[in-house]
mmCIF file of C-alpha atoms and ligand atoms in Angstrom:
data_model
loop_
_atom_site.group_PDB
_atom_site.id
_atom_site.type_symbol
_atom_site.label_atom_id
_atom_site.label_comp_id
_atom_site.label_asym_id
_atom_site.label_seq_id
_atom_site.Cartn_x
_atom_site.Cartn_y
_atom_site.Cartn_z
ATOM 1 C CA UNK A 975 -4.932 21.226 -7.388
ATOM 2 C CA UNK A 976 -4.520 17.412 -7.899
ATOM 3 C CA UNK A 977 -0.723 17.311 -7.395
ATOM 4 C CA UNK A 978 -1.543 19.532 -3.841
ATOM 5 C CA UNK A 979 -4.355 17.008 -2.676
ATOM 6 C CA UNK A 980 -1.860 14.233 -3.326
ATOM 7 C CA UNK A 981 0.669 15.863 -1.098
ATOM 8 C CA UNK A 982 -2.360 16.583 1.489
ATOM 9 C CA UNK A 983 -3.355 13.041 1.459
ATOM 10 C CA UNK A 984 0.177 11.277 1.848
ATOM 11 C CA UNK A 985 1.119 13.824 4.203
ATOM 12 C CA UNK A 986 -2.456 13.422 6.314
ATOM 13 C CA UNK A 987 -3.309 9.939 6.576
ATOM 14 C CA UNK A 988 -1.800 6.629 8.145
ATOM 15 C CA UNK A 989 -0.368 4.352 5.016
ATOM 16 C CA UNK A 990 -0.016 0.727 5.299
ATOM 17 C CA UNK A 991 3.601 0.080 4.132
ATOM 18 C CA UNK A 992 4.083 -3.692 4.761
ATOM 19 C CA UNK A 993 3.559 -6.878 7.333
ATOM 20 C CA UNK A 994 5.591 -7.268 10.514
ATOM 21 C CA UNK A 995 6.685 -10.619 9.207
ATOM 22 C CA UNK A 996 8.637 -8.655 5.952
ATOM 23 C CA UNK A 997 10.698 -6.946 8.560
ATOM 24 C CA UNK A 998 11.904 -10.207 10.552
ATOM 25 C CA UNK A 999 15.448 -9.676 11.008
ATOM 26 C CA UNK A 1000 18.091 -7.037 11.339
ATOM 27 C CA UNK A 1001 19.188 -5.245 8.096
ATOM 28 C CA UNK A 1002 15.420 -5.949 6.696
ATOM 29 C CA UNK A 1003 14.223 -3.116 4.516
ATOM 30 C CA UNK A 1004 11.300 -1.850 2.110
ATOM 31 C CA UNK A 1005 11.374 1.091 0.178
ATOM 32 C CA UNK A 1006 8.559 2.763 -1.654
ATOM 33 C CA UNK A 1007 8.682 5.897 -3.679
ATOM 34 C CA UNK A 1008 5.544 8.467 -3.160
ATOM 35 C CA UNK A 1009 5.916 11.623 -5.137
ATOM 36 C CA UNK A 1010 9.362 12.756 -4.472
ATOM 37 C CA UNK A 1011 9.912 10.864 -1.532
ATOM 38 C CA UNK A 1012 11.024 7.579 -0.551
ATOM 39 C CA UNK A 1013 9.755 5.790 2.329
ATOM 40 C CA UNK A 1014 12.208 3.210 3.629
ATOM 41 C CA UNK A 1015 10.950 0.755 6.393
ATOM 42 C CA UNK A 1016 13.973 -0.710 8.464
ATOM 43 C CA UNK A 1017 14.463 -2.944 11.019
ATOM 44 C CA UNK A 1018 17.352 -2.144 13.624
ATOM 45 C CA UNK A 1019 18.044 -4.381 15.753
ATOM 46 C CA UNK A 1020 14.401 -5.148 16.211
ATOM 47 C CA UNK A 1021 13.409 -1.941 15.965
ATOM 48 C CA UNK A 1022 11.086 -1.091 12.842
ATOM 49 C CA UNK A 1023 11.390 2.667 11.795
ATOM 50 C CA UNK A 1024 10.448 4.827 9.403
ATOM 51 C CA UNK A 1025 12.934 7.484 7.054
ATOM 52 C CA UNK A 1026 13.176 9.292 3.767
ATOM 53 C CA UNK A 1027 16.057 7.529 1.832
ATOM 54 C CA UNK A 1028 18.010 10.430 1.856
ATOM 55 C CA UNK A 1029 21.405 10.586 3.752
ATOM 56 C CA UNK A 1030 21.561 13.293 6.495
ATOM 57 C CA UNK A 1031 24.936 14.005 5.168
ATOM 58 C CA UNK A 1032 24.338 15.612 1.360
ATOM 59 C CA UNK A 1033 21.183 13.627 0.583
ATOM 60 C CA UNK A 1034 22.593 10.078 -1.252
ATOM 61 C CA UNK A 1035 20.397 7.763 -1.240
ATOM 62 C CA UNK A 1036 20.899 4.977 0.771
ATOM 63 C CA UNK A 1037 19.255 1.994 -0.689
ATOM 64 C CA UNK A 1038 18.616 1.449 -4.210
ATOM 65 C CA UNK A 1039 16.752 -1.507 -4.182
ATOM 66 C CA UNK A 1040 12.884 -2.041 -3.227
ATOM 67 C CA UNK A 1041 13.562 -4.359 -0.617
ATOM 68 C CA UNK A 1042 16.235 -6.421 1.247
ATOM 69 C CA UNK A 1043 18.602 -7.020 3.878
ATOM 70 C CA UNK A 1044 21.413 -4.750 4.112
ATOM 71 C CA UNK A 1045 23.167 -2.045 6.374
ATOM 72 C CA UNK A 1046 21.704 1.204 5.823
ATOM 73 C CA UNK A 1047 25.180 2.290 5.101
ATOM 74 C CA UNK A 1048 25.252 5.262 2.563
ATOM 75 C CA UNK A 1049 27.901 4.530 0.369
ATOM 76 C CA UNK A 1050 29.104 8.192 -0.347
ATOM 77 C CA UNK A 1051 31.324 8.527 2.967
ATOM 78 C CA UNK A 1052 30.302 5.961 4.739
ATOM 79 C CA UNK A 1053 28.010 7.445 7.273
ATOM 80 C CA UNK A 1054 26.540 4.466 9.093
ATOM 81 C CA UNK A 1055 22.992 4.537 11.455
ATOM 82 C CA UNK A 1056 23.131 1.630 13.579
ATOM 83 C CA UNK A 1057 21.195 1.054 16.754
ATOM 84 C CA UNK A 1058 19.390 4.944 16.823
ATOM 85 C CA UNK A 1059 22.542 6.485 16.165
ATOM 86 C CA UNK A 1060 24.731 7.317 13.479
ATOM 87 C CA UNK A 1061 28.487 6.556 13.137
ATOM 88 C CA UNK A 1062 30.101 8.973 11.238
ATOM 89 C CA UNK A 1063 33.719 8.566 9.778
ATOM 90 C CA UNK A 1064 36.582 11.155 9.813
ATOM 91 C CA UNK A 1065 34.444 12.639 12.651
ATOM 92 C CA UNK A 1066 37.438 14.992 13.976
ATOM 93 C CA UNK A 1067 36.929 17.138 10.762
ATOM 94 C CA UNK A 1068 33.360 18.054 11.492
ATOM 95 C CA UNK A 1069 34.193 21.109 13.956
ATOM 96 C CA UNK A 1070 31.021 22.660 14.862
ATOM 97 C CA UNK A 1071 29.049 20.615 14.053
ATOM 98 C CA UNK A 1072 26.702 19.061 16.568
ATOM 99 C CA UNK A 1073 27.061 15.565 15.414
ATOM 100 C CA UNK A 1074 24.916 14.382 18.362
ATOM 101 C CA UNK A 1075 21.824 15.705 16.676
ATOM 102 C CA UNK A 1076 22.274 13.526 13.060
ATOM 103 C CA UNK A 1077 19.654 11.577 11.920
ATOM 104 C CA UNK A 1078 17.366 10.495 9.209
ATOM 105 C CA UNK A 1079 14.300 12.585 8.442
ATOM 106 C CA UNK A 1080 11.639 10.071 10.133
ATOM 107 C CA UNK A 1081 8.076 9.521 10.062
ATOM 108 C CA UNK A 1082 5.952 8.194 12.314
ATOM 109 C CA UNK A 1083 4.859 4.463 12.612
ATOM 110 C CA UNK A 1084 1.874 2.215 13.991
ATOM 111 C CA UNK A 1085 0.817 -1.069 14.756
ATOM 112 C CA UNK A 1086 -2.109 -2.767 13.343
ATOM 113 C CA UNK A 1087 -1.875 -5.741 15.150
ATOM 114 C CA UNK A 1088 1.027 -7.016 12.733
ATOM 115 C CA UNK A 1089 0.386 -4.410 9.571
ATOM 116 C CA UNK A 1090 2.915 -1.342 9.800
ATOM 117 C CA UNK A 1091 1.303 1.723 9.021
ATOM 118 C CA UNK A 1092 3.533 4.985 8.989
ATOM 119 C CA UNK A 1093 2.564 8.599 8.432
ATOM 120 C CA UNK A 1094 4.166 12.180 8.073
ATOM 121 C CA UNK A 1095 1.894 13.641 9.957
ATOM 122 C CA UNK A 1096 -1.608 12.149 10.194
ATOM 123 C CA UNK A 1097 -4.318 14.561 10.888
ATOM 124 C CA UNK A 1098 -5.968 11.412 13.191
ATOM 125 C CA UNK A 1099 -5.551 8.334 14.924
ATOM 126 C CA UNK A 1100 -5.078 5.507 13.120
ATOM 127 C CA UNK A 1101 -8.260 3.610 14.844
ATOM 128 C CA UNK A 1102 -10.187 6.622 13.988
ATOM 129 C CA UNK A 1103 -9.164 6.638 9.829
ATOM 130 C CA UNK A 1104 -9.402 2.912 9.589
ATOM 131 C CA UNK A 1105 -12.696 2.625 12.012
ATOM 132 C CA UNK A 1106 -14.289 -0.892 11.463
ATOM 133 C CA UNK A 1107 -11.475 -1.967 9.103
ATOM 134 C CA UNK A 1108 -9.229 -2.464 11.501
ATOM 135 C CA UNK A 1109 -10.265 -5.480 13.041
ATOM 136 C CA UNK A 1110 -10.632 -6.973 9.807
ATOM 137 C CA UNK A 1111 -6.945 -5.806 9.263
ATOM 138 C CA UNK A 1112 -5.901 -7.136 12.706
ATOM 139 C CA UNK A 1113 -7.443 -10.087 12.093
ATOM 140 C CA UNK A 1114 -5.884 -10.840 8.386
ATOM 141 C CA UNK A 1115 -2.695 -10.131 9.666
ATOM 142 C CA UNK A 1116 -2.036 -12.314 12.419
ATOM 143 C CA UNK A 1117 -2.343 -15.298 9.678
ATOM 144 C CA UNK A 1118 -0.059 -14.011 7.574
ATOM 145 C CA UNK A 1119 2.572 -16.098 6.566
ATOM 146 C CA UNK A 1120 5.120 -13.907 4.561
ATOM 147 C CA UNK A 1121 5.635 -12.415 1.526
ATOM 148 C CA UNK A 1122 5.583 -14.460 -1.720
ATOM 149 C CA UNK A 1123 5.557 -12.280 -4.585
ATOM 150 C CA UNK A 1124 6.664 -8.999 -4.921
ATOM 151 C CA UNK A 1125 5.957 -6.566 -8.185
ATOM 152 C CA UNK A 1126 6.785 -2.906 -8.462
ATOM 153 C CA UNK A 1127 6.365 -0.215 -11.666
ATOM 154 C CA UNK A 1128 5.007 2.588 -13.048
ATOM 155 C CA UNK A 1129 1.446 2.738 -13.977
ATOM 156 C CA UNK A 1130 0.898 5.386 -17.067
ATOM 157 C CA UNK A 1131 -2.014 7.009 -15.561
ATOM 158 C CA UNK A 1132 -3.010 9.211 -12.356
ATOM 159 C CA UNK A 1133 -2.978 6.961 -9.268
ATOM 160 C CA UNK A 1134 -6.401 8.459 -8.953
ATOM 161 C CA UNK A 1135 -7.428 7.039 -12.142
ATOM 162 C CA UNK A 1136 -6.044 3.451 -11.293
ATOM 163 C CA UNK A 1137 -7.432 3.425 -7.301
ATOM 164 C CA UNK A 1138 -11.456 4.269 -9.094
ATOM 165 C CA UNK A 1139 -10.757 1.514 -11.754
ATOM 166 C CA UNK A 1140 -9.995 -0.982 -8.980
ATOM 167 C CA UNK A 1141 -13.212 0.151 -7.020
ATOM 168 C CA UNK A 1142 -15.650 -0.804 -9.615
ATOM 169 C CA UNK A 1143 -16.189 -4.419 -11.128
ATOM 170 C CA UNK A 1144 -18.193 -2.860 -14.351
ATOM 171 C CA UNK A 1145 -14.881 -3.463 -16.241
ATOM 172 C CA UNK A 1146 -14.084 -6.872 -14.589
ATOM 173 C CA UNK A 1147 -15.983 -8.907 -18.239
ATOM 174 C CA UNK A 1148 -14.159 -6.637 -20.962
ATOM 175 C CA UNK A 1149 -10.933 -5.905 -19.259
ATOM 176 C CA UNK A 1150 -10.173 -9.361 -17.423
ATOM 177 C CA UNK A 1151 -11.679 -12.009 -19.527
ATOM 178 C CA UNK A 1152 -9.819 -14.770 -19.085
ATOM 179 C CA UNK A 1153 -8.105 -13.675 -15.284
ATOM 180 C CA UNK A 1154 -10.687 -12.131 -12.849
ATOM 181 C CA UNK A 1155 -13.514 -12.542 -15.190
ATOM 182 C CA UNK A 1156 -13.395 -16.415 -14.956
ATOM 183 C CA UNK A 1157 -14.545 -16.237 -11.217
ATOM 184 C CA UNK A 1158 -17.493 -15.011 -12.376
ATOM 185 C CA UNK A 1159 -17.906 -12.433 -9.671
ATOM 186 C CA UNK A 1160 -21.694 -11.263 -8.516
ATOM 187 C CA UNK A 1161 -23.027 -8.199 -7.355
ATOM 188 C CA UNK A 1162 -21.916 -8.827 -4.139
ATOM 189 C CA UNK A 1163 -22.494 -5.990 -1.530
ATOM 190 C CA UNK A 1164 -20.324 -3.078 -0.998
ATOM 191 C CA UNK A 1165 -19.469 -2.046 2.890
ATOM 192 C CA UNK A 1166 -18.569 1.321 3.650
ATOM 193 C CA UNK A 1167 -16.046 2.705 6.721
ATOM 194 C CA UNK A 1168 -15.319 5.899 6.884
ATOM 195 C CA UNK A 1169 -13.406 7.009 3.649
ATOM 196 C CA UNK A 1170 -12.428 2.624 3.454
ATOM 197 C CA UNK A 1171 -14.628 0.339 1.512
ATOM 198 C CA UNK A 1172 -14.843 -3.581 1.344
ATOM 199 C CA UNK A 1173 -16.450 -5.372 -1.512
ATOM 200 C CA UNK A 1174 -17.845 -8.773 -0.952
ATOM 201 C CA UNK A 1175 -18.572 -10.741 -3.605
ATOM 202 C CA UNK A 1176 -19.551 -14.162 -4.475
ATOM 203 C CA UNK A 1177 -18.349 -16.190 -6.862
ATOM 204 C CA UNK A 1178 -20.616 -17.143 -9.412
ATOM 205 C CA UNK A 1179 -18.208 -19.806 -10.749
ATOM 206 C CA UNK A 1180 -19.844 -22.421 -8.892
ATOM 207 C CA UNK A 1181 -16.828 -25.534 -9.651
ATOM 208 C CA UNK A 1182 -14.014 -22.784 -8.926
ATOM 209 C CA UNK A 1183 -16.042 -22.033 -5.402
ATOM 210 C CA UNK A 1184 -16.108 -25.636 -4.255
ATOM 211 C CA UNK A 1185 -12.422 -26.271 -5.424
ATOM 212 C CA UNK A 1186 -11.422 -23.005 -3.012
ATOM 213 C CA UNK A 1187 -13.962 -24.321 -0.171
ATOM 214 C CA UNK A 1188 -12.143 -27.952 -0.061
ATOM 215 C CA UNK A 1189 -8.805 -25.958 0.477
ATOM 216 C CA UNK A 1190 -10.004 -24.249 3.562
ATOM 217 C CA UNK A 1191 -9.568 -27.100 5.989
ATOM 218 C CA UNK A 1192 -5.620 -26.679 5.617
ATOM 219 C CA UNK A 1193 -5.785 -22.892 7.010
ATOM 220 C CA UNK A 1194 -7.317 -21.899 10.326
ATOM 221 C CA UNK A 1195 -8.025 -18.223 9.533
ATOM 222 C CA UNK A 1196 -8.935 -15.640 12.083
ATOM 223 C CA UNK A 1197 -10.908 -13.964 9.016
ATOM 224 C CA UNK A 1198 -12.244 -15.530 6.124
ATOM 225 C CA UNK A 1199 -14.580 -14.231 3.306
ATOM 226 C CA UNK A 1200 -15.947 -17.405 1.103
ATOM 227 C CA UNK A 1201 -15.918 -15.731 -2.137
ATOM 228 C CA UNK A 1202 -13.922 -12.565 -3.298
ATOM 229 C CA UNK A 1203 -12.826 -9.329 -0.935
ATOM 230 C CA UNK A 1204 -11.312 -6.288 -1.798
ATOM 231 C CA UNK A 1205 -10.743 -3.976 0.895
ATOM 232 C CA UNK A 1206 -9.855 -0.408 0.261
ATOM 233 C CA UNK A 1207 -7.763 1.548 2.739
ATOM 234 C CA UNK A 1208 -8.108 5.543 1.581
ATOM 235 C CA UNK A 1209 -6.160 6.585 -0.075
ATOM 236 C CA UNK A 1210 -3.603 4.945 -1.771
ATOM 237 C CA UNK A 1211 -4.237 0.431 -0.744
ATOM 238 C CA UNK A 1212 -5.515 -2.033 -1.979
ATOM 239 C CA UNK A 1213 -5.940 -5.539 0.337
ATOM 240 C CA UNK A 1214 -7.617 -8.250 -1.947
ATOM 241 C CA UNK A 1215 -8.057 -11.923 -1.637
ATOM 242 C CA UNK A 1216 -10.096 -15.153 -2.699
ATOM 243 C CA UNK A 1217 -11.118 -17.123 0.117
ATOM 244 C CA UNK A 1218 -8.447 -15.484 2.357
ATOM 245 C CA UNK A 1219 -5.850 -17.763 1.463
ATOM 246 C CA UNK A 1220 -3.212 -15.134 0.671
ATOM 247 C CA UNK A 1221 -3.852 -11.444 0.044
ATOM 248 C CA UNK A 1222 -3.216 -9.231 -2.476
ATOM 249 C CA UNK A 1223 -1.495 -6.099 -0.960
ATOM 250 C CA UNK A 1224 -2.019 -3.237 -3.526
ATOM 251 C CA UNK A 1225 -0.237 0.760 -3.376
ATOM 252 C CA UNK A 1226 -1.033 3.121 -6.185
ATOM 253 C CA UNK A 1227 0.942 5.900 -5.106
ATOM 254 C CA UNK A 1228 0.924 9.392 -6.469
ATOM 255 C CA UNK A 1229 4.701 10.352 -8.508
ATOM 256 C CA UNK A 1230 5.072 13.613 -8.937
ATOM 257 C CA UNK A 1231 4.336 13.570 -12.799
ATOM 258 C CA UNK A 1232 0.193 13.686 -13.651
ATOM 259 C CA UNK A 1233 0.611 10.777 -15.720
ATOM 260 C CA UNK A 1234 2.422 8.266 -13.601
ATOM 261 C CA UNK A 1235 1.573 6.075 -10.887
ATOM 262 C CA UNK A 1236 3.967 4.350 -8.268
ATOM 263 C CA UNK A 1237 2.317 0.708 -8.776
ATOM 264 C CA UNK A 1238 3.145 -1.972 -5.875
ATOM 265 C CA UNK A 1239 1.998 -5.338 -5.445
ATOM 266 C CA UNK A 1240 2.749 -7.790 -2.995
ATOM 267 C CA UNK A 1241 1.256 -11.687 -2.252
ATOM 268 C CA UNK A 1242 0.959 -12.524 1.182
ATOM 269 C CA UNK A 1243 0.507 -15.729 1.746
ATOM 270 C CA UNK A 1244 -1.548 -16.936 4.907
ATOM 271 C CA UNK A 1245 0.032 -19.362 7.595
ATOM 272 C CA UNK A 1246 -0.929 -23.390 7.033
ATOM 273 C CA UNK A 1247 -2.629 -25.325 10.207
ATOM 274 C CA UNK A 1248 0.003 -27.055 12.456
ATOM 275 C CA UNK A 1249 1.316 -30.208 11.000
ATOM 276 C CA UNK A 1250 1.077 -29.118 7.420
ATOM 277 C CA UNK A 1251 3.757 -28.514 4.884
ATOM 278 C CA UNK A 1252 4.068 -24.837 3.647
ATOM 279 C CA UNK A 1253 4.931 -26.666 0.196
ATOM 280 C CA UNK A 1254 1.286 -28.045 -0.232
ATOM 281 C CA UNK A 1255 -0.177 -24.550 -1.080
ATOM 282 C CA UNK A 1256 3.095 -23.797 -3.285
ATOM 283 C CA UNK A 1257 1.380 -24.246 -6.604
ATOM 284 C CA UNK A 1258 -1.539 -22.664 -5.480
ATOM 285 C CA UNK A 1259 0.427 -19.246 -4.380
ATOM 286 C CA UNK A 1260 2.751 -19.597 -7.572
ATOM 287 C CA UNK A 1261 -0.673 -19.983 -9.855
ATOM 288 C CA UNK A 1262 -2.305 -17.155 -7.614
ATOM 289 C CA UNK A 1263 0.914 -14.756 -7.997
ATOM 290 C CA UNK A 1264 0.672 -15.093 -11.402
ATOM 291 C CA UNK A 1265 -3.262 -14.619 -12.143
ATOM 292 C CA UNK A 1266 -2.749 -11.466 -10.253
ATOM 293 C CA UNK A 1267 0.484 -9.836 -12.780
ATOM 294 C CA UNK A 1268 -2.230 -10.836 -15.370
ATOM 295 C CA UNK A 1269 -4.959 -8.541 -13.940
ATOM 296 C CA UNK A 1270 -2.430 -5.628 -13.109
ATOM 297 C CA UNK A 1271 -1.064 -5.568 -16.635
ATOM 298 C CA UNK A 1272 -4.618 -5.278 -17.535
ATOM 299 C CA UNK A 1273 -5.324 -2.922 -15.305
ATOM 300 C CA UNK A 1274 -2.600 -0.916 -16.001
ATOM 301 C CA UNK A 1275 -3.486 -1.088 -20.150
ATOM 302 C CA UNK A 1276 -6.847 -0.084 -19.820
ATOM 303 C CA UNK A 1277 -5.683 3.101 -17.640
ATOM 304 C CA UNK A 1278 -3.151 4.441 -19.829
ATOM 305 C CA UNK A 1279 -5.811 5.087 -21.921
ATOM 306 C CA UNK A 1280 -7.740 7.368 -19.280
ATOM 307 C CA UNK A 1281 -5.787 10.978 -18.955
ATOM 308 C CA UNK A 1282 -5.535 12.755 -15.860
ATOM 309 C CA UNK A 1283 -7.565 16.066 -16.444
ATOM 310 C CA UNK A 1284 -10.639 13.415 -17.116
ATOM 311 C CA UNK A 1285 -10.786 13.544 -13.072
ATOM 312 C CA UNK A 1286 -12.803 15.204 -11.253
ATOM 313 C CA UNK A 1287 -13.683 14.854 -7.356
ATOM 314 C CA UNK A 1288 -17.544 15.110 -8.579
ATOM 315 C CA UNK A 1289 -18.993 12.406 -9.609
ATOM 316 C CA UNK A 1290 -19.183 11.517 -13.133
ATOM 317 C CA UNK A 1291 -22.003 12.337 -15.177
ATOM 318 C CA UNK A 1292 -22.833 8.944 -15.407
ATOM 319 C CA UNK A 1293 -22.166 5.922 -12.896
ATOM 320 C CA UNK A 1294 -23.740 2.885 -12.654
ATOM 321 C CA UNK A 1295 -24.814 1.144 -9.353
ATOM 322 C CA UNK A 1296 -20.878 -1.390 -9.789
ATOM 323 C CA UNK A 1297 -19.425 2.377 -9.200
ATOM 324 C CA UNK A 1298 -20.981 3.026 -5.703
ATOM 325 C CA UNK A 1299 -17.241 2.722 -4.490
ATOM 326 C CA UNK A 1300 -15.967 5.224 -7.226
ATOM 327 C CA UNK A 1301 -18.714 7.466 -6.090
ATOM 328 C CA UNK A 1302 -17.602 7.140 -2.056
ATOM 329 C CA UNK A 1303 -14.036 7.734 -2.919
ATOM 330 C CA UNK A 1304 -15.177 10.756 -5.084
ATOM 331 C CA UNK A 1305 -16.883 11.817 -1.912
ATOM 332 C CA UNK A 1306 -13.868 11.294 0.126
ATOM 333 C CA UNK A 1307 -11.616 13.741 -2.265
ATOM 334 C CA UNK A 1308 -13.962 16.374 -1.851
ATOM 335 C CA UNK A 1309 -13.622 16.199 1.703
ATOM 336 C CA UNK A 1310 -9.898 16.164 1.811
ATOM 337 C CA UNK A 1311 -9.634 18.986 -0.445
ATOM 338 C CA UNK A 1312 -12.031 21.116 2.148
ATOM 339 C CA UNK A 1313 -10.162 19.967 4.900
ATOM 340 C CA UNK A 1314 -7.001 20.995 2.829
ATOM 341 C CA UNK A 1315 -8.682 24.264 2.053
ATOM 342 C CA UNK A 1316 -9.618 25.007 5.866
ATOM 343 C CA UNK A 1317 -6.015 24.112 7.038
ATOM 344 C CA UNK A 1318 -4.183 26.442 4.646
ATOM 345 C CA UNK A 1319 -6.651 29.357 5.157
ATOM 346 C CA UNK A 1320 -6.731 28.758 8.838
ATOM 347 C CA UNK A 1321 -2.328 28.703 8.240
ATOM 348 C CA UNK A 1322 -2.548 32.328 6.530
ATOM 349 C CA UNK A 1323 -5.032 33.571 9.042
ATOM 350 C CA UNK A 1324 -2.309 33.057 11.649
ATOM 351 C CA UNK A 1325 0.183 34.487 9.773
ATOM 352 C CA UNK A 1326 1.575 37.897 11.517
HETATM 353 S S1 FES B 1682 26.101 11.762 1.429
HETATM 354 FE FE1 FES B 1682 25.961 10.084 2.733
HETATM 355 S S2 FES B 1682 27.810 9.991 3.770
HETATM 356 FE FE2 FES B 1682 27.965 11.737 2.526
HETATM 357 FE FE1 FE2 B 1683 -9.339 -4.604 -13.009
#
């Protein structure tokens, strides 16, 4: 069932994949792997697009990096794509073949203001599965800077297992000590948007709050929390920040083993007010990109210690009010997998 709801959910929903300003110039690309897929974002000439990394030719892949500037050239026999089209060598010996109809396997892509989103097939429009989010999004990314730290591997867990443990703040004291735990975060109060959730919560570290505050007067944010925010875009992203100075962008993407879990993370660091140096915040960012590794690896060690077949899409037996967020997304499984049931059933119905 869970490998099936994973398909259904990648396969159903919009997915943030990156920021506009991550795709700046020609050659730019991204790659993320989601079960057996990979998802390669690509700018040509201008033009951002979406494709599985497979060549249309026999199925190389064409970029083996996560991200980067470079031709999407498959090195096999050359086949080139270039400006919606591809360029195919020794063309002559292809007789029959209706060259004119080669291309990439794409998927669709959106706007969010300046956050990409792409999708195989969502099942609705992106304003509708983001709802009030997406001015938040909007908002966040038209002060985004660029990218400034990028991390990729494998969690040894179920993705679902590592989205619930960054929903709930019950393990913040005995898992992140000396990282997260020193901000001290409070109860805070939990928003919920659909099947997306934001968590605001105060910092209880009172010295830590007024250093962050005196910072503020070098940004001029569009949006700006004053303590700590962790928005959660169903299913698979993570956006979290402290005092909206950069943002942590989060995947947790389903492989297609139960134990393993695509992990991304990215920093992305929010535009300084006219007249100041980029530099000044460089320390801050470096110290920032660094906290965060911290709280993955501990994230990630605390999972591997929580099997698969432990989920459920009921709620646990027991869950404290710091697992409210578990709980919703619990509640949002259980509505995918109806919704998955109901589309299959109503797909055999019309068979012949
Ligand atoms: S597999 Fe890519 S050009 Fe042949
Ligand atoms: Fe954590």
């Amino acid at each position: 069932m869970n490998q099936a709801l994973d398909t259904f959910l990648w396969e159903t929903h919009w997915h943030l994949a990156c920021h506009r300003s991550e795709l700046l110039a020609h050659g730019d690309f991204l790659r993320l792997t989601i079960l057996d897929r990979e998802v390669v974002v690509f700018n040509d000439h201008g033009e951002i697009i979406a494709f599985d990394n497979r060549c249309p030719h026999r199925g190389a892949r064409i970029y083996l990096e996560n991200h980067g500037n470079q031709a999407a050239t498959c090195a096999y026999h050359g086949w080139t794509f270039n400006r919606g089209q591809f360029f195919i060598p020794g063309q002559e010996h292809f007789k029959g073949c209706d060259l004119n109809r080669v291309d990439f396997r794409r998927w669709q892509t959106e706007w969010v203001a300046d956050f990409l989103f792409v999708g195989v097939a969502p099942n609705q429009a992106i304003e509708d599965q983001l709802g009030d989010v997406q001015p938040i999004l909007e908002d966040i990314s038209f002060g985004v800077m660029g990218r400034h730290d990028w991390n990729a591997y494998d969690f040894q867990c179920d993705w679902k297992i590592a989205i619930e443990n960054a929903l709930e703040p019950y393990h913040v004291d005995l898992v992140h000590p000396h990282s997260l735990g020193v901000l001290d975060l409070q109860a805070g109060q939990n928003d919920f948007h659909g099947k997306n959730s934001i968590w605001y919560a105060p910092l209880g570290n009172a010295k830590m709050a007024n250093k962050l505050a005196r910072i503020s007067e070098f940004f001029s944010l569009d949006f700006q929390y004053k303590g700590y925010a962790s928005i959660y875009i169903y299913p698979f992203t993570m956006l979290s920040s402290t005092f909206g100075y950069s943002y942590s962008l989060q995947h947790f993407l389903p492989s297609s083993l139960p134990n393993k879990t695509h992990f991304y993370s990215r920093l992305l660091t929010m535009a300084l007010k006219p007249g100041r140096s980029p530099e000044l915040m460089n320390s801050l960012f470096a110290s920032t990109a660094e906290t965060n590794r911290r709280v993955f690896e501990e994230d990630h060690q605390i999972c591997q210690r929580v099997p698969a077949d432990t989920w459920s899409p009921e709620p646990p037996r027991y869950a404290s009010d710091t697992e409210a967020k578990l709980l919703h997304f619990r509640a949002s499984c259980r509505e995918a997998l109806q919704q998955m049931i109901n589309t299959s059933s109503t797909a055999t119905s019309e068979l012949p």
